[in-house]
Amino acid sequence: LAAYQPPTVSVLRDAELLESHRTLAEMRRIVDAHSAALAAEIAFRSRRELGYDGLAQKLGARTPENLIQKNTGATHRDATTQVRIGELMSSQHPGSDAAPTSPWLAPVSQAVSCGSLSLDAAEVIRAALAGVAGDECVLSRAVIGLVASARELTVEKLAAKARQVRDELDEEGIADRERELREKRYLYLIPQRDGMTKLVGLLDPESAAELTVVIDAATSPRRGGPRFVDPREKAREQRLLDDERTTPQIALDALIALVKIGVAGPSEAFIGARKPGVRLVLSDRDLGRRRGPVVIEGQTVAASIETAERHACDGGFTPIMFDENGLSVINVGRKQRYFTPRQREALAARDGGCRFPGCDRPPAWCEAHHIVEWEKGHGLTNLADGILLCKYHHLLVHNNDWQVIRQGSDYFVVPPASIDRLQRPIPAPSRSWITSRLAS
């Protein structure tokens, strides 16, 4: 580290620029690992039973995290993460009353120690699985898989995947965790000095889904939604594009309008002709045994079977049946170019959003792409030959010589020769949790 000489970034070629950035990221992870080990020792020397003789208390800090903040300028969140991961990495100190480290979390501490896993990534894995009880071999395999996934995922996506793994391993706890999240919800209306009122709130996943589908419908296409809409929507679409209000202002005005008119009033003027609804996706097997995760479209935390049953009782539900390959058999051949609303629902359930590698756009922001071009005379409008892509990646495929291909029930994107001379297919896996459950 001491011998590292920062390069003159402006003269680096593209590959050198990215390689230098990766090198620095690895160095930072190694430094952070050492920092976490030091933070754990600071916490140990500041443990509660030492009272005012503890290191933090002697130096006037209320907690070891406060001392770490003062010593390094870190945020409280970063200081807490350093302590937690440092304690995970360190061996148990004699005489400490701390709970012993779960042995199946060893791959996390090992990856942090060698610099391949960041502290933030380690913390999301630890936090998601810390309270899960079960067979240690199963838990160890799950942790190893998450550590491997961390190389390709952002911390946010890793956290979502870790929660999904947790819910797979601990089905019994889904309802309790759902209840805990719901108990954290709140909404405050805070008057401001200038006469405005600030809206501050925290939504549980189910509430967030209820609100998000409405706001997305009210602001589309201003927020990157699909361009191919019902002809009846064209006039509304143009009004939105010409509207002088900002997108957040349109979102707020739509919410207030909904409050005013209530569910019984006309809503087409601001959310469109097709009334938005929350989709809950689950397997028939899980419904039959009344156990297992329920996916609320657009959310990364599982809902309980009881929630699905309540929605079914309140508004009914539309079944989407998949064959053994995970491809629903809805086919309108060449008589119709555009995918039907029913097919779009099935694609949303199957794909879970844009399937271009690395994209996280939800189904509501996606367009249905024919992997065999309809214009060339032999493309079919069916689910097997359709895939969800966001507007950006849909245009990329059509305008920049990318291709989407299917091999059985698996989809791949093929880059142009200008990017990869060998044009090696890149997997485009489904982002739908329920599809992966069916496959397994």
GROMACS .gro file of C-alpha atoms in nm:
model
  440
    1LEU     CA    1   0.000   0.000   0.000
    2ALA     CA    2   0.279   0.243   0.089
    3ALA     CA    3   0.444   0.189  -0.250
    4TYR     CA    4   0.128   0.267  -0.446
    5GLN     CA    5   0.169   0.563  -0.677
    6PRO     CA    6  -0.155   0.719  -0.809
    7PRO     CA    7  -0.149   0.738  -1.189
    8THR     CA    8  -0.229   1.045  -1.397
    9VAL     CA    9  -0.583   0.944  -1.474
   10SER     CA   10  -0.630   1.161  -1.782
   11VAL     CA   11  -0.364   0.970  -1.980
   12LEU     CA   12  -0.494   0.621  -1.901
   13ARG     CA   13  -0.654   0.413  -2.175
   14ASP     CA   14  -1.003   0.276  -2.103
   15ALA     CA   15  -0.881  -0.067  -1.994
   16GLU     CA   16  -0.609   0.088  -1.775
   17LEU     CA   17  -0.859   0.326  -1.619
   18LEU     CA   18  -1.092   0.043  -1.520
   19GLU     CA   19  -0.807  -0.178  -1.400
   20SER     CA   20  -0.671   0.102  -1.181
   21HIS     CA   21  -1.016   0.156  -1.037
   22ARG     CA   22  -1.051  -0.217  -0.959
   23THR     CA   23  -0.704  -0.220  -0.798
   24LEU     CA   24  -0.792   0.071  -0.570
   25ALA     CA   25  -1.120  -0.095  -0.477
   26GLU     CA   26  -0.934  -0.411  -0.372
   27MET     CA   27  -0.684  -0.204  -0.173
   28ARG     CA   28  -0.969  -0.026  -0.001
   29ARG     CA   29  -1.131  -0.358   0.093
   30ILE     CA   30  -0.803  -0.475   0.245
   31VAL     CA   31  -0.762  -0.150   0.439
   32ASP     CA   32  -1.124  -0.173   0.556
   33ALA     CA   33  -1.066  -0.529   0.676
   34HIS     CA   34  -0.773  -0.412   0.892
   35SER     CA   35  -0.982  -0.118   1.012
   36ALA     CA   36  -1.262  -0.356   1.113
   37ALA     CA   37  -1.020  -0.569   1.313
   38LEU     CA   38  -0.900  -0.256   1.498
   39ALA     CA   39  -1.260  -0.146   1.554
   40ALA     CA   40  -1.345  -0.482   1.709
   41GLU     CA   41  -1.051  -0.448   1.948
   42ILE     CA   42  -1.161  -0.093   2.039
   43ALA     CA   43  -1.508  -0.234   2.113
   44PHE     CA   44  -1.359  -0.514   2.322
   45ARG     CA   45  -1.152  -0.269   2.528
   46SER     CA   46  -1.466  -0.057   2.572
   47ARG     CA   47  -1.699  -0.340   2.673
   48ARG     CA   48  -1.975  -0.263   2.920
   49GLU     CA   49  -1.835  -0.450   3.222
   50LEU     CA   50  -1.526  -0.227   3.229
   51GLY     CA   51  -1.739   0.078   3.307
   52TYR     CA   52  -1.542   0.403   3.313
   53ASP     CA   53  -1.218   0.208   3.278
   54GLY     CA   54  -1.320   0.112   2.927
   55LEU     CA   55  -1.127   0.276   2.643
   56ALA     CA   56  -1.420   0.471   2.501
   57GLN     CA   57  -1.542   0.593   2.840
   58LYS     CA   58  -1.193   0.700   2.947
   59LEU     CA   59  -1.169   0.919   2.638
   60GLY     CA   60  -1.515   1.070   2.687
   61ALA     CA   61  -1.702   0.872   2.423
   62ARG     CA   62  -2.031   0.712   2.518
   63THR     CA   63  -1.984   0.404   2.299
   64PRO     CA   64  -1.698   0.246   2.104
   65GLU     CA   65  -1.878   0.346   1.785
   66ASN     CA   66  -1.870   0.711   1.898
   67LEU     CA   67  -1.497   0.679   1.968
   68ILE     CA   68  -1.438   0.529   1.621
   69GLN     CA   69  -1.633   0.817   1.469
   70LYS     CA   70  -1.421   1.074   1.653
   71ASN     CA   71  -1.100   0.892   1.566
   72THR     CA   72  -1.169   0.843   1.194
   73GLY     CA   73  -1.449   1.078   1.090
   74ALA     CA   74  -1.664   0.781   0.988
   75THR     CA   75  -2.043   0.788   0.997
   76HIS     CA   76  -2.217   0.606   1.281
   77ARG     CA   77  -2.340   0.346   1.033
   78ASP     CA   78  -1.986   0.281   0.904
   79ALA     CA   79  -1.848   0.263   1.258
   80THR     CA   80  -2.114   0.012   1.357
   81THR     CA   81  -2.042  -0.198   1.047
   82GLN     CA   82  -1.670  -0.198   1.126
   83VAL     CA   83  -1.736  -0.324   1.478
   84ARG     CA   84  -1.980  -0.596   1.372
   85ILE     CA   85  -1.765  -0.732   1.091
   86GLY     CA   86  -1.450  -0.697   1.298
   87GLU     CA   87  -1.608  -0.907   1.572
   88LEU     CA   88  -1.711  -1.161   1.310
   89MET     CA   89  -1.351  -1.180   1.188
   90SER     CA   90  -1.178  -1.190   1.522
   91SER     CA   91  -1.135  -1.491   1.747
   92GLN     CA   92  -1.331  -1.489   2.072
   93HIS     CA   93  -1.154  -1.294   2.346
   94PRO     CA   94  -1.118  -1.481   2.679
   95GLY     CA   95  -1.364  -1.355   2.934
   96SER     CA   96  -1.588  -1.178   2.683
   97ASP     CA   97  -1.959  -1.226   2.721
   98ALA     CA   98  -2.022  -1.180   2.350
   99ALA     CA   99  -2.212  -1.453   2.169
  100PRO     CA  100  -1.984  -1.692   1.978
  101THR     CA  101  -1.961  -1.635   1.605
  102SER     CA  102  -2.177  -1.870   1.398
  103PRO     CA  103  -1.926  -2.105   1.232
  104TRP     CA  104  -2.126  -2.112   0.908
  105LEU     CA  105  -2.053  -1.738   0.865
  106ALA     CA  106  -1.680  -1.818   0.838
  107PRO     CA  107  -1.679  -1.772   0.454
  108VAL     CA  108  -1.784  -1.410   0.509
  109SER     CA  109  -1.497  -1.327   0.745
  110GLN     CA  110  -1.251  -1.514   0.522
  111ALA     CA  111  -1.362  -1.318   0.214
  112VAL     CA  112  -1.334  -0.989   0.403
  113SER     CA  113  -0.988  -1.078   0.534
  114CYS     CA  114  -0.851  -1.150   0.187
  115GLY     CA  115  -1.004  -0.836   0.038
  116SER     CA  116  -1.258  -1.000  -0.193
  117LEU     CA  117  -1.566  -0.886   0.002
  118SER     CA  118  -1.645  -0.533   0.120
  119LEU     CA  119  -1.760  -0.459   0.474
  120ASP     CA  120  -2.101  -0.343   0.346
  121ALA     CA  121  -2.152  -0.664   0.149
  122ALA     CA  122  -2.044  -0.871   0.449
  123GLU     CA  123  -2.287  -0.684   0.673
  124VAL     CA  124  -2.590  -0.741   0.449
  125ILE     CA  125  -2.516  -1.116   0.443
  126ARG     CA  126  -2.463  -1.125   0.820
  127ALA     CA  127  -2.773  -0.916   0.893
  128ALA     CA  128  -2.997  -1.124   0.666
  129LEU     CA  129  -2.893  -1.465   0.799
  130ALA     CA  130  -2.789  -1.393   1.159
  131GLY     CA  131  -3.123  -1.497   1.308
  132VAL     CA  132  -3.183  -1.802   1.090
  133ALA     CA  133  -3.173  -2.137   1.266
  134GLY     CA  134  -3.119  -2.461   1.080
  135ASP     CA  135  -2.871  -2.715   0.952
  136GLU     CA  136  -2.524  -2.562   0.954
  137CYS     CA  137  -2.426  -2.733   0.628
  138VAL     CA  138  -2.726  -2.578   0.451
  139LEU     CA  139  -2.652  -2.239   0.601
  140SER     CA  140  -2.285  -2.265   0.506
  141ARG     CA  141  -2.374  -2.345   0.143
  142ALA     CA  142  -2.610  -2.047   0.136
  143VAL     CA  143  -2.339  -1.816   0.270
  144ILE     CA  144  -2.083  -1.946   0.018
  145GLY     CA  145  -2.332  -1.880  -0.262
  146LEU     CA  146  -2.398  -1.525  -0.143
  147VAL     CA  147  -2.026  -1.450  -0.109
  148ALA     CA  148  -1.978  -1.571  -0.468
  149SER     CA  149  -2.273  -1.360  -0.588
  150ALA     CA  150  -2.124  -1.050  -0.424
  151ARG     CA  151  -1.861  -1.037  -0.699
  152GLU     CA  152  -2.128  -0.959  -0.957
  153LEU     CA  153  -2.394  -0.773  -0.757
  154THR     CA  154  -2.422  -0.427  -0.607
  155VAL     CA  155  -2.466  -0.417  -0.230
  156GLU     CA  156  -2.835  -0.330  -0.276
  157LYS     CA  157  -2.895  -0.628  -0.505
  158LEU     CA  158  -2.694  -0.855  -0.278
  159ALA     CA  159  -2.911  -0.746   0.017
  160ALA     CA  160  -3.224  -0.833  -0.179
  161LYS     CA  161  -3.083  -1.174  -0.274
  162ALA     CA  162  -2.974  -1.239   0.086
  163ARG     CA  163  -3.327  -1.168   0.207
  164GLN     CA  164  -3.466  -1.407  -0.053
  165VAL     CA  165  -3.222  -1.679   0.058
  166ARG     CA  166  -3.322  -1.615   0.420
  167ASP     CA  167  -3.691  -1.652   0.336
  168GLU     CA  168  -3.622  -1.976   0.150
  169LEU     CA  169  -3.436  -2.114   0.453
  170ASP     CA  170  -3.678  -1.982   0.715
  171GLU     CA  171  -4.030  -2.004   0.577
  172GLU     CA  172  -4.179  -2.013   0.924
  173GLY     CA  173  -4.041  -1.668   1.002
  174ILE     CA  174  -4.181  -1.490   0.693
  175ALA     CA  175  -4.502  -1.379   0.860
  176ASP     CA  176  -4.316  -1.255   1.169
  177ARG     CA  177  -4.067  -1.057   0.960
  178GLU     CA  178  -4.348  -0.913   0.751
  179ARG     CA  179  -4.523  -0.805   1.072
  180GLU     CA  180  -4.202  -0.649   1.206
  181LEU     CA  181  -4.159  -0.442   0.890
  182ARG     CA  182  -4.521  -0.334   0.894
  183GLU     CA  183  -4.485  -0.219   1.256
  184LYS     CA  184  -4.206   0.016   1.145
  185ARG     CA  185  -4.429   0.206   0.902
  186TYR     CA  186  -4.511   0.571   0.967
  187LEU     CA  187  -4.626   0.892   0.804
  188TYR     CA  188  -4.564   1.244   0.931
  189LEU     CA  189  -4.698   1.575   0.805
  190ILE     CA  190  -4.449   1.835   0.928
  191PRO     CA  191  -4.541   2.207   0.891
  192GLN     CA  192  -4.252   2.417   0.762
  193ARG     CA  193  -4.171   2.779   0.840
  194ASP     CA  194  -4.265   2.897   0.490
  195GLY     CA  195  -4.613   2.746   0.509
  196MET     CA  196  -4.530   2.429   0.319
  197THR     CA  197  -4.580   2.088   0.477
  198LYS     CA  198  -4.321   1.814   0.453
  199LEU     CA  199  -4.442   1.459   0.400
  200VAL     CA  200  -4.211   1.211   0.574
  201GLY     CA  201  -4.286   0.842   0.589
  202LEU     CA  202  -4.160   0.488   0.581
  203LEU     CA  203  -4.353   0.220   0.393
  204ASP     CA  204  -4.358  -0.152   0.452
  205PRO     CA  205  -4.321  -0.359   0.131
  206GLU     CA  206  -4.695  -0.418   0.082
  207SER     CA  207  -4.780  -0.051   0.133
  208ALA     CA  208  -4.492   0.052  -0.093
  209ALA     CA  209  -4.625  -0.174  -0.369
  210GLU     CA  210  -4.975  -0.028  -0.337
  211LEU     CA  211  -4.843   0.327  -0.372
  212THR     CA  212  -4.568   0.263  -0.627
  213VAL     CA  213  -4.793   0.110  -0.893
  214VAL     CA  214  -5.021   0.414  -0.879
  215ILE     CA  215  -4.740   0.670  -0.893
  216ASP     CA  216  -4.568   0.483  -1.179
  217ALA     CA  217  -4.894   0.479  -1.375
  218ALA     CA  218  -4.955   0.849  -1.310
  219THR     CA  219  -4.608   0.958  -1.422
  220SER     CA  220  -4.547   0.721  -1.714
  221PRO     CA  221  -4.398   0.792  -1.970
  222ARG     CA  222  -4.219   1.075  -1.786
  223ARG     CA  223  -4.021   0.823  -1.579
  224GLY     CA  224  -3.905   0.591  -1.855
  225GLY     CA  225  -4.212   0.371  -1.888
  226PRO     CA  226  -4.298   0.179  -2.207
  227ARG     CA  227  -4.368   0.380  -2.521
  228PHE     CA  228  -4.611   0.133  -2.680
  229VAL     CA  229  -4.942   0.210  -2.512
  230ASP     CA  230  -5.311   0.171  -2.589
  231PRO     CA  231  -5.425   0.423  -2.856
  232ARG     CA  232  -5.665   0.567  -2.600
  233GLU     CA  233  -5.362   0.662  -2.392
  234LYS     CA  234  -5.194   0.869  -2.663
  235ALA     CA  235  -5.364   1.196  -2.573
  236ARG     CA  236  -5.286   1.154  -2.204
  237GLU     CA  237  -4.926   1.061  -2.288
  238GLN     CA  238  -4.877   1.378  -2.488
  239ARG     CA  239  -5.032   1.591  -2.213
  240LEU     CA  240  -4.784   1.445  -1.966
  241LEU     CA  241  -4.488   1.508  -2.195
  242ASP     CA  242  -4.599   1.869  -2.250
  243ASP     CA  243  -4.682   1.928  -1.883
  244GLU     CA  244  -4.469   2.202  -1.724
  245ARG     CA  245  -4.477   2.034  -1.383
  246THR     CA  246  -4.179   1.827  -1.274
  247THR     CA  247  -4.225   1.453  -1.244
  248PRO     CA  248  -4.220   1.466  -0.858
  249GLN     CA  249  -4.488   1.737  -0.872
  250ILE     CA  250  -4.704   1.523  -1.099
  251ALA     CA  251  -4.657   1.231  -0.857
  252LEU     CA  252  -4.768   1.439  -0.559
  253ASP     CA  253  -5.064   1.591  -0.744
  254ALA     CA  254  -5.178   1.245  -0.848
  255LEU     CA  255  -5.160   1.123  -0.489
  256ILE     CA  256  -5.363   1.418  -0.361
  257ALA     CA  257  -5.618   1.369  -0.639
  258LEU     CA  258  -5.658   1.006  -0.537
  259VAL     CA  259  -5.719   1.113  -0.179
  260LYS     CA  260  -5.984   1.360  -0.296
  261ILE     CA  261  -6.184   1.138  -0.523
  262GLY     CA  262  -6.141   0.810  -0.338
  263VAL     CA  263  -6.155   0.468  -0.491
  264ALA     CA  264  -6.505   0.520  -0.630
  265GLY     CA  265  -6.421   0.826  -0.840
  266PRO     CA  266  -6.294   0.838  -1.199
  267SER     CA  267  -5.919   0.791  -1.217
  268GLU     CA  268  -5.841   0.765  -1.590
  269ALA     CA  269  -5.737   1.131  -1.615
  270PHE     CA  270  -5.417   1.077  -1.418
  271ILE     CA  271  -5.340   0.704  -1.395
  272GLY     CA  272  -5.466   0.587  -1.733
  273ALA     CA  273  -5.738   0.364  -1.869
  274ARG     CA  274  -5.587   0.046  -1.729
  275LYS     CA  275  -5.635   0.051  -1.355
  276PRO     CA  276  -5.311  -0.042  -1.179
  277GLY     CA  277  -5.309  -0.330  -0.940
  278VAL     CA  278  -5.060  -0.501  -0.715
  279ARG     CA  279  -4.945  -0.841  -0.843
  280LEU     CA  280  -4.871  -1.116  -0.595
  281VAL     CA  281  -4.690  -1.415  -0.743
  282LEU     CA  282  -4.666  -1.755  -0.574
  283SER     CA  283  -4.652  -2.116  -0.673
  284ASP     CA  284  -4.958  -2.340  -0.665
  285ARG     CA  285  -4.761  -2.582  -0.446
  286ASP     CA  286  -4.693  -2.315  -0.182
  287LEU     CA  287  -5.056  -2.201  -0.191
  288GLY     CA  288  -5.175  -2.557  -0.143
  289ARG     CA  289  -4.956  -2.621   0.159
  290ARG     CA  290  -5.006  -2.263   0.290
  291ARG     CA  291  -4.634  -2.212   0.337
  292GLY     CA  292  -4.361  -2.037   0.145
  293PRO     CA  293  -4.277  -1.691   0.015
  294VAL     CA  294  -4.515  -1.470  -0.180
  295VAL     CA  295  -4.356  -1.219  -0.416
  296ILE     CA  296  -4.511  -0.872  -0.432
  297GLU     CA  297  -4.408  -0.746  -0.773
  298GLY     CA  298  -4.147  -0.473  -0.743
  299GLN     CA  299  -4.053  -0.563  -0.384
  300THR     CA  300  -3.760  -0.763  -0.251
  301VAL     CA  301  -3.908  -0.880   0.080
  302ALA     CA  302  -4.134  -1.184   0.091
  303ALA     CA  303  -4.498  -1.157   0.194
  304SER     CA  304  -4.686  -1.432   0.370
  305ILE     CA  305  -4.945  -1.673   0.233
  306GLU     CA  306  -5.200  -1.497   0.457
  307THR     CA  307  -5.137  -1.173   0.265
  308ALA     CA  308  -5.198  -1.348  -0.068
  309GLU     CA  309  -5.520  -1.501   0.064
  310ARG     CA  310  -5.639  -1.163   0.187
  311HIS     CA  311  -5.578  -1.002  -0.153
  312ALA     CA  312  -5.751  -1.292  -0.328
  313CYS     CA  313  -6.052  -1.256  -0.097
  314ASP     CA  314  -6.066  -0.879  -0.148
  315GLY     CA  315  -6.020  -0.853  -0.523
  316GLY     CA  316  -5.967  -1.199  -0.666
  317PHE     CA  317  -5.660  -1.305  -0.858
  318THR     CA  318  -5.561  -1.411  -1.209
  319PRO     CA  319  -5.381  -1.748  -1.231
  320ILE     CA  320  -5.081  -1.774  -1.465
  321MET     CA  321  -4.992  -2.136  -1.534
  322PHE     CA  322  -4.642  -2.231  -1.647
  323ASP     CA  323  -4.531  -2.551  -1.816
  324GLU     CA  324  -4.230  -2.755  -1.706
  325ASN     CA  325  -3.995  -2.518  -1.892
  326GLY     CA  326  -4.133  -2.210  -1.718
  327LEU     CA  327  -4.295  -2.085  -2.040
  328SER     CA  328  -4.668  -2.017  -2.024
  329VAL     CA  329  -4.857  -2.128  -2.335
  330ILE     CA  330  -5.025  -1.806  -2.450
  331ASN     CA  331  -4.983  -1.761  -2.824
  332VAL     CA  332  -5.154  -1.524  -3.067
  333GLY     CA  333  -4.927  -1.619  -3.359
  334ARG     CA  334  -4.889  -1.355  -3.630
  335LYS     CA  335  -5.244  -1.225  -3.627
  336GLN     CA  336  -5.146  -0.963  -3.372
  337ARG     CA  337  -4.816  -0.780  -3.349
  338TYR     CA  338  -4.834  -0.642  -2.996
  339PHE     CA  339  -4.845  -0.855  -2.685
  340THR     CA  340  -5.181  -0.866  -2.512
  341PRO     CA  341  -5.235  -0.738  -2.155
  342ARG     CA  342  -5.271  -1.101  -2.044
  343GLN     CA  343  -4.936  -1.189  -2.203
  344ARG     CA  344  -4.774  -0.885  -2.040
  345GLU     CA  345  -4.892  -1.011  -1.700
  346ALA     CA  346  -4.741  -1.351  -1.772
  347LEU     CA  347  -4.413  -1.196  -1.891
  348ALA     CA  348  -4.399  -0.984  -1.576
  349ALA     CA  349  -4.446  -1.291  -1.358
  350ARG     CA  350  -4.192  -1.495  -1.555
  351ASP     CA  351  -3.919  -1.233  -1.613
  352GLY     CA  352  -3.954  -1.013  -1.305
  353GLY     CA  353  -3.841  -0.703  -1.499
  354CYS     CA  354  -3.584  -0.619  -1.765
  355ARG     CA  355  -3.375  -0.930  -1.835
  356PHE     CA  356  -3.078  -0.747  -1.984
  357PRO     CA  357  -2.780  -0.845  -1.762
  358GLY     CA  358  -2.730  -0.597  -1.479
  359CYS     CA  359  -3.054  -0.405  -1.531
  360ASP     CA  360  -3.295  -0.361  -1.240
  361ARG     CA  361  -3.595  -0.196  -1.411
  362PRO     CA  362  -3.926  -0.341  -1.284
  363PRO     CA  363  -4.190  -0.492  -1.515
  364ALA     CA  364  -4.396  -0.170  -1.518
  365TRP     CA  365  -4.105   0.009  -1.689
  366CYS     CA  366  -4.048  -0.260  -1.951
  367GLU     CA  367  -4.155  -0.332  -2.307
  368ALA     CA  368  -4.217  -0.673  -2.460
  369HIS     CA  369  -3.949  -0.755  -2.718
  370HIS     CA  370  -3.986  -1.012  -2.998
  371ILE     CA  371  -3.661  -1.209  -2.996
  372VAL     CA  372  -3.740  -1.304  -3.357
  373GLU     CA  373  -3.828  -0.973  -3.522
  374TRP     CA  374  -4.196  -0.953  -3.612
  375GLU     CA  375  -4.123  -0.722  -3.907
  376LYS     CA  376  -3.919  -0.993  -4.082
  377GLY     CA  377  -4.227  -1.205  -4.131
  378HIS     CA  378  -4.161  -1.503  -3.907
  379GLY     CA  379  -4.162  -1.368  -3.553
  380LEU     CA  380  -4.445  -1.490  -3.330
  381THR     CA  381  -4.624  -1.301  -3.057
  382ASN     CA  382  -4.598  -1.565  -2.789
  383LEU     CA  383  -4.430  -1.592  -2.452
  384ALA     CA  384  -4.153  -1.825  -2.565
  385ASP     CA  385  -4.040  -1.569  -2.825
  386GLY     CA  386  -4.100  -1.266  -2.602
  387ILE     CA  387  -3.887  -1.112  -2.330
  388LEU     CA  388  -3.915  -0.800  -2.115
  389LEU     CA  389  -3.663  -0.522  -2.179
  390CYS     CA  390  -3.666  -0.167  -2.045
  391LYS     CA  391  -3.689   0.110  -2.302
  392TYR     CA  392  -3.313   0.178  -2.292
  393HIS     CA  393  -3.212  -0.183  -2.351
  394HIS     CA  394  -3.493  -0.237  -2.603
  395LEU     CA  395  -3.349   0.049  -2.810
  396LEU     CA  396  -2.996  -0.085  -2.755
  397VAL     CA  397  -3.095  -0.423  -2.901
  398HIS     CA  398  -3.267  -0.270  -3.203
  399ASN     CA  399  -3.020   0.011  -3.278
  400ASN     CA  400  -2.679  -0.121  -3.172
  401ASP     CA  401  -2.673  -0.473  -3.320
  402TRP     CA  402  -2.729  -0.663  -2.997
  403GLN     CA  403  -2.935  -0.982  -3.019
  404VAL     CA  404  -3.153  -1.182  -2.782
  405ILE     CA  405  -3.158  -1.558  -2.834
  406ARG     CA  406  -3.334  -1.846  -2.661
  407GLN     CA  407  -3.201  -2.194  -2.591
  408GLY     CA  408  -3.487  -2.400  -2.450
  409SER     CA  409  -3.623  -2.192  -2.163
  410ASP     CA  410  -3.300  -1.993  -2.115
  411TYR     CA  411  -3.237  -1.652  -2.272
  412PHE     CA  412  -2.908  -1.487  -2.367
  413VAL     CA  413  -2.799  -1.152  -2.506
  414VAL     CA  414  -2.531  -1.153  -2.776
  415PRO     CA  415  -2.312  -0.842  -2.805
  416PRO     CA  416  -2.209  -0.702  -3.143
  417ALA     CA  417  -1.869  -0.796  -3.284
  418SER     CA  418  -1.744  -0.445  -3.210
  419ILE     CA  419  -1.772  -0.524  -2.837
  420ASP     CA  420  -1.690  -0.897  -2.838
  421ARG     CA  421  -1.525  -1.030  -3.153
  422LEU     CA  422  -1.637  -1.384  -3.064
  423GLN     CA  423  -1.992  -1.264  -2.983
  424ARG     CA  424  -2.019  -1.493  -2.683
  425PRO     CA  425  -2.375  -1.519  -2.543
  426ILE     CA  426  -2.428  -1.360  -2.202
  427PRO     CA  427  -2.693  -1.524  -1.978
  428ALA     CA  428  -3.005  -1.312  -1.924
  429PRO     CA  429  -3.166  -1.488  -1.626
  430SER     CA  430  -3.512  -1.416  -1.498
  431ARG     CA  431  -3.532  -1.173  -1.207
  432SER     CA  432  -3.850  -1.342  -1.088
  433TRP     CA  433  -3.809  -1.526  -0.764
  434ILE     CA  434  -4.108  -1.749  -0.835
  435THR     CA  435  -3.956  -1.866  -1.165
  436SER     CA  436  -3.639  -1.977  -0.987
  437ARG     CA  437  -3.850  -2.165  -0.730
  438LEU     CA  438  -4.036  -2.346  -1.010
  439ALA     CA  439  -3.707  -2.433  -1.179
  440SER     CA  440  -3.563  -2.578  -0.859
   0.00000   0.00000   0.00000
